[in-house]
Amino acid sequence: MTILALETSCDETSAAVVRDGRVLSSAVSSQIKLHAEYGGVVPELAAREHLRNLIPVVQTALREAGVQTEQLDAVAATQGPGLPMALLVGFKAAQAIAFTLRKPFVGINHHEAHLYSPWIMSGGGAFAADFTAFQPNISLIVSGGHTMLVKVESELKHRVLGSTVDDAAGECFDKTGKLMGLPYPAGPEIDRLAEQGNPKAYDFPRPLLNDPGDDFSFSGLKTSVRYFLRDHPGILDNTQRLRDMCASIQAAIVEVLVKKTIRAAKRNHVRCVTASGGVTCNRALRRELARACEREGFELRLAEKSLCTDNAAMIGILAERKLLANIAPTSLDEEINPGWVLA
Ligand code: KG4
Ligand code: ZN
């Protein structure tokens, strides 16, 4: 089965061609530089950029896959959650392509697609999904817009255990970074500076760490960084202190994410932990999850870095699994679902 998938839920315009579990191509046009000027994603600008980039990105994906539109068996797109105007661009384009080709259309929940991205492995320069190795797992989805823990009981069957009650972890990286004068998005920059910093230099709160539930909260950490900077003016003038600040903030976020993930895995009696979303690019998070999983005897599957951030490959892989499982395609009359909450 050959599928063209589109993803435009936030600030990456992406198209991918997937065939029989293999990712034949994955084209991503990132708008990060455009939004950096404004310190965050501007929805109207994002939509306009998607409109400008979508056709070239689709052409690139088809060309790199060596696939003609007539060879497509289905078309998929992100239906939600996401920025309404941004979602509309990819979703309506995909419906129009499916209509023209008279092929099935599949609308995909962006978070559900993240759940399966850790099963897409790279080998010989290409990506392919390996669901033969699938086992029940606790999945951490952690990005700029969301932070959630999900129990994936079997393929296409999952239950959300908890999510953030305020800021997402990536938002916490970005907002505390902004307070320290770092450019948007600050997550990768904090990751870089923290490598040479002391994570124990400053003690920042670990919100909800000892709460028995699976929810997260990161706005208190951000506020404590704000007050700390107010009470210690000049701290950022010293490069080493800035590195120490970055390492200490990162350590607080990572400790909460890792401990709560491991606790959920133990409580739910699974043997496997997975993680995806932009923050999963963070080196300390990857390291600490690996260390904790090894200590506790869990198999760990981290999404490949290029598949952590938003991409259409994961949309196409999930769409194919759904069609193979005989789940009914999405009607061409259906609308986007910007507030679609994963259950
Ligand atoms: O998944 P993603 O591309 O978009 C959303 O759906 O939000 O995630 C972007 C988020 C941003 O908050 C960014 O700062 C964060 O992921 N991020 C990182 C790293 N790379 C990206 N945070 C910490 N360390 C990183 N290396
Ligand atoms: Zn995402």
XYZ file of C-alpha atoms and ligand atoms in Angstrom:
370
model
C 0.000 0.000 0.000
C 1.399 3.439 -0.933
C 0.249 6.474 1.064
C 0.911 10.200 0.772
C 0.682 11.885 4.195
C 0.605 15.585 5.087
C 1.265 17.276 8.439
C 0.621 20.999 9.014
C -0.636 21.177 12.613
C 1.888 23.731 13.856
C 5.015 25.217 12.309
C 6.424 22.419 10.135
C 5.054 21.800 6.659
C 5.680 18.124 6.015
C 4.839 15.506 3.393
C 5.874 11.857 3.325
C 5.344 8.819 1.153
C 4.979 5.528 3.019
C 4.759 2.070 1.469
C 4.264 -1.205 3.358
C 5.692 0.203 6.602
C 8.666 1.826 4.883
C 9.158 5.582 4.747
C 10.061 6.187 1.090
C 10.473 9.925 1.640
C 9.911 12.512 4.345
C 10.134 16.200 3.443
C 9.925 18.833 6.174
C 10.013 22.602 5.747
C 10.482 24.214 9.142
C 9.272 27.729 9.905
C 11.358 28.096 13.078
C 13.426 31.004 11.737
C 10.309 32.919 10.706
C 8.649 32.622 14.119
C 11.891 33.186 16.086
C 11.598 36.901 15.340
C 8.315 36.956 17.314
C 9.479 34.676 20.153
C 6.845 32.015 19.407
C 4.589 30.596 16.710
C 2.279 33.210 15.120
C -0.772 31.207 13.886
C -1.668 33.482 10.954
C 1.921 33.486 9.691
C 2.144 29.712 10.105
C -0.954 29.202 7.935
C 0.364 31.492 5.216
C 3.701 29.677 5.203
C 1.955 26.299 4.920
C 0.026 27.621 1.909
C 3.259 28.780 0.305
C 5.252 25.616 1.064
C 2.777 22.774 0.796
C 2.888 22.073 -2.947
C 6.715 22.243 -3.195
C 7.030 19.980 -0.134
C 4.563 17.444 -1.612
C 6.434 17.552 -4.939
C 9.720 16.914 -3.117
C 8.252 13.973 -1.194
C 6.835 12.379 -4.356
C 10.032 12.955 -6.315
C 12.304 11.567 -3.594
C 10.053 8.516 -3.255
C 9.991 8.039 -7.042
C 6.211 7.788 -6.838
C 3.601 9.233 -9.233
C 0.239 10.363 -7.847
C -1.478 7.587 -9.843
C 0.447 5.030 -7.775
C -1.032 6.256 -4.469
C -3.526 3.963 -2.725
C -4.585 6.464 -0.039
C -3.981 9.980 1.264
C -3.676 10.961 4.947
C -3.379 14.193 6.920
C -3.328 15.453 10.489
C -6.906 16.280 11.528
C -6.047 17.641 14.988
C -5.107 18.794 17.511
C -3.298 21.904 16.322
C -3.648 25.482 15.112
C -6.966 25.675 13.196
C -5.773 27.667 10.190
C -2.579 25.628 9.940
C -4.436 22.302 10.117
C -6.902 23.439 7.449
C -4.180 23.850 4.833
C -2.859 20.274 4.935
C -6.189 18.619 5.746
C -8.167 20.239 2.932
C -5.327 19.738 0.434
C -5.160 16.027 1.319
C -8.943 15.660 0.967
C -8.769 17.369 -2.436
C -5.993 15.030 -3.609
C -7.951 11.988 -2.395
C -11.069 13.299 -4.153
C -9.236 13.780 -7.435
C -7.548 10.368 -7.277
C -10.748 8.664 -6.000
C -8.736 7.072 -3.184
C -9.505 6.699 0.551
C -8.634 9.573 2.874
C -7.524 9.122 6.502
C -7.638 11.937 9.094
C -5.137 11.286 11.865
C -4.845 12.426 15.481
C -1.400 14.013 15.774
C -0.789 12.645 19.285
C -1.796 9.135 18.294
C 0.788 9.320 15.495
C 3.478 10.346 18.010
C 2.657 7.170 20.007
C 3.882 4.920 17.190
C 6.853 7.013 15.989
C 9.308 5.215 18.348
C 8.623 2.018 16.353
C 9.955 3.606 13.165
C 13.591 2.567 12.981
C 16.407 3.787 10.764
C 18.463 1.237 8.888
C 20.672 1.660 5.848
C 19.718 5.331 5.555
C 15.971 4.600 5.384
C 13.204 4.468 7.960
C 10.800 1.558 8.432
C 8.226 0.689 11.070
C 8.792 -2.541 12.934
C 5.539 -3.564 14.592
C 6.584 -7.206 14.895
C 8.549 -6.092 17.955
C 5.573 -4.227 19.389
C 4.781 -4.751 23.039
C 2.542 -2.926 25.535
C 4.262 0.234 26.705
C 4.081 3.532 28.525
C 4.597 6.319 26.024
C 5.862 9.789 26.951
C 4.878 12.464 24.418
C 6.744 15.625 25.203
C 6.909 18.692 22.969
C 6.293 22.425 22.830
C 2.528 22.012 22.915
C 1.971 18.827 24.886
C 3.280 16.622 27.685
C 1.434 13.359 28.222
C 1.795 9.833 29.509
C -0.154 7.205 27.596
C -0.578 3.494 28.156
C -0.454 1.757 24.777
C -2.045 -1.611 25.492
C -1.866 -3.016 21.996
C -1.540 -1.587 18.543
C -4.226 1.111 18.011
C -5.468 0.690 21.590
C -4.363 3.237 24.153
C -5.455 5.194 27.218
C -4.146 8.592 28.324
C -2.937 8.423 31.940
C -2.042 12.045 32.460
C -1.045 15.291 30.814
C 0.102 18.742 31.777
C -2.292 20.895 33.767
C -0.589 24.089 32.537
C 2.594 24.530 30.458
C 4.103 21.745 28.373
C 7.713 20.726 29.100
C 8.939 22.243 25.811
C 7.112 25.455 26.662
C 8.948 25.462 30.000
C 12.299 25.139 28.183
C 11.296 27.911 25.767
C 9.872 30.307 28.377
C 12.659 29.944 30.948
C 15.128 30.308 28.078
C 13.401 33.522 27.046
C 13.759 34.811 30.634
C 17.488 34.145 30.298
C 17.606 36.005 26.976
C 18.020 32.918 24.789
C 16.531 32.880 21.262
C 13.312 30.951 20.435
C 13.021 27.995 20.589
C 15.274 27.886 23.641
C 15.073 24.115 24.225
C 17.973 23.142 21.942
C 20.058 26.085 23.211
C 19.509 25.099 26.874
C 20.462 21.526 25.926
C 23.723 22.833 24.390
C 24.657 25.203 27.249
C 23.699 22.637 29.916
C 26.298 20.154 28.622
C 28.986 22.280 30.296
C 26.957 23.295 33.329
C 26.476 21.894 36.802
C 22.932 20.480 37.189
C 23.221 20.730 40.973
C 24.292 24.396 41.029
C 20.767 25.715 41.672
C 17.816 23.945 43.175
C 14.623 24.494 41.183
C 11.262 22.904 42.057
C 10.172 19.547 40.635
C 6.391 20.184 40.351
C 4.066 17.221 41.043
C 7.078 14.898 41.337
C 5.676 13.251 44.443
C 2.048 13.466 43.394
C 0.724 9.912 42.893
C -1.112 10.881 39.664
C 0.307 10.998 36.143
C -0.312 14.702 35.473
C 2.457 17.243 34.984
C 2.773 20.935 35.813
C 5.596 23.207 34.684
C 4.384 26.773 35.186
C 5.603 26.872 38.820
C 9.122 26.015 37.707
C 9.016 28.845 35.189
C 7.821 31.280 37.893
C 10.573 30.217 40.274
C 13.165 30.864 37.549
C 11.656 34.330 37.034
C 11.941 35.173 40.759
C 15.432 33.691 40.962
C 16.611 35.933 38.114
C 14.928 38.956 39.735
C 16.723 38.256 43.030
C 20.081 37.532 41.394
C 20.525 40.259 38.796
C 23.795 39.943 36.933
C 23.905 36.148 37.154
C 23.560 35.892 33.393
C 26.611 38.097 32.792
C 28.768 35.146 33.760
C 28.894 32.444 31.069
C 29.538 29.597 33.495
C 26.635 30.651 35.711
C 24.369 30.763 32.650
C 25.459 27.198 31.807
C 24.791 26.171 35.418
C 21.333 27.769 35.277
C 20.539 25.883 32.054
C 21.795 22.585 33.496
C 19.808 23.097 36.720
C 16.534 23.980 34.951
C 16.993 21.058 32.547
C 17.706 18.694 35.454
C 14.431 19.700 37.145
C 12.376 19.107 33.978
C 14.145 15.844 33.124
C 13.857 14.426 36.651
C 10.081 14.977 36.674
C 9.633 13.461 33.212
C 11.812 10.413 33.895
C 10.573 9.579 37.386
C 6.901 9.927 36.493
C 7.340 7.850 33.330
C 9.114 5.043 35.189
C 6.547 5.116 37.988
C 3.693 4.816 35.467
C 5.459 1.920 33.730
C 5.860 0.045 37.012
C 2.289 0.661 38.130
C 0.883 -0.479 34.781
C 3.030 -3.622 34.636
C 4.460 -3.012 31.161
C 8.030 -3.949 30.186
C 8.578 -1.193 27.655
C 8.867 2.612 27.683
C 8.748 4.824 24.574
C 9.246 8.561 24.061
C 8.645 11.032 21.239
C 8.019 14.746 20.581
C 10.494 17.616 20.148
C 11.799 17.547 23.743
C 12.835 13.902 23.210
C 15.745 15.391 21.208
C 17.107 16.588 24.566
C 20.330 14.736 25.331
C 19.908 14.731 29.118
C 16.382 13.320 28.790
C 17.595 10.576 26.417
C 20.492 9.750 28.755
C 18.447 9.745 31.953
C 15.609 7.710 30.448
C 18.164 5.173 29.200
C 19.815 5.002 32.618
C 16.519 4.602 34.499
C 15.163 1.988 32.076
C 18.345 -0.027 32.302
C 18.269 0.100 36.101
C 14.606 -0.936 36.239
C 14.780 -3.532 33.464
C 12.554 -1.768 30.919
C 13.125 -1.865 27.192
C 13.430 1.746 25.979
C 12.456 2.972 22.531
C 13.244 6.602 21.806
C 11.970 8.065 18.537
C 14.790 8.831 16.098
C 15.722 12.513 16.491
C 14.440 13.456 13.018
C 11.088 11.841 13.873
C 10.806 13.462 17.341
C 9.766 16.802 15.917
C 6.617 17.036 13.812
C 6.717 15.043 10.589
C 4.346 13.467 8.080
C 6.118 10.085 8.130
C 4.481 9.172 11.457
C 1.102 10.303 10.060
C 1.506 8.007 7.045
C 2.687 5.026 9.110
C -0.339 5.261 11.429
C -2.749 5.796 8.507
C -1.455 2.595 6.898
C -1.873 0.607 10.132
C -5.461 1.842 10.397
C -6.315 0.884 6.826
C -4.697 -2.539 7.294
C -6.799 -2.980 10.460
C -9.916 -2.253 8.350
C -10.734 0.956 10.194
C -13.096 2.988 8.009
C -11.523 5.887 6.082
C -12.461 9.473 6.967
C -15.215 11.109 4.928
C -14.251 13.864 2.512
C -16.923 15.999 4.223
C -15.200 15.826 7.589
C -13.690 18.929 9.121
C -10.510 19.546 11.080
C -10.632 18.950 14.840
C -8.258 21.537 16.404
C -9.130 20.555 19.985
C -9.103 16.791 19.420
C -8.170 15.282 22.771
C -6.606 11.836 22.772
C -8.677 9.630 25.076
O 7.411 18.444 18.579
P 7.830 19.847 18.335
O 8.694 20.122 17.127
O 6.597 20.807 18.149
C 5.483 20.826 18.929
O 4.512 20.090 18.595
O 5.496 21.588 19.918
O 8.560 20.349 19.652
C 9.158 21.615 19.758
C 9.621 21.790 21.186
C 10.100 23.198 21.505
O 9.555 23.596 22.730
C 11.603 23.021 21.610
O 12.225 23.953 22.476
C 11.711 21.617 22.140
O 10.713 20.901 21.467
N 13.037 21.036 21.883
C 13.935 20.771 22.851
C 15.078 20.247 22.201
N 14.826 20.202 20.859
C 13.569 20.687 20.690
N 13.860 20.924 24.174
C 14.933 20.564 24.890
N 16.071 20.075 24.354
C 16.187 19.902 23.026
N 17.313 19.408 22.492
Zn 3.905 17.024 17.829
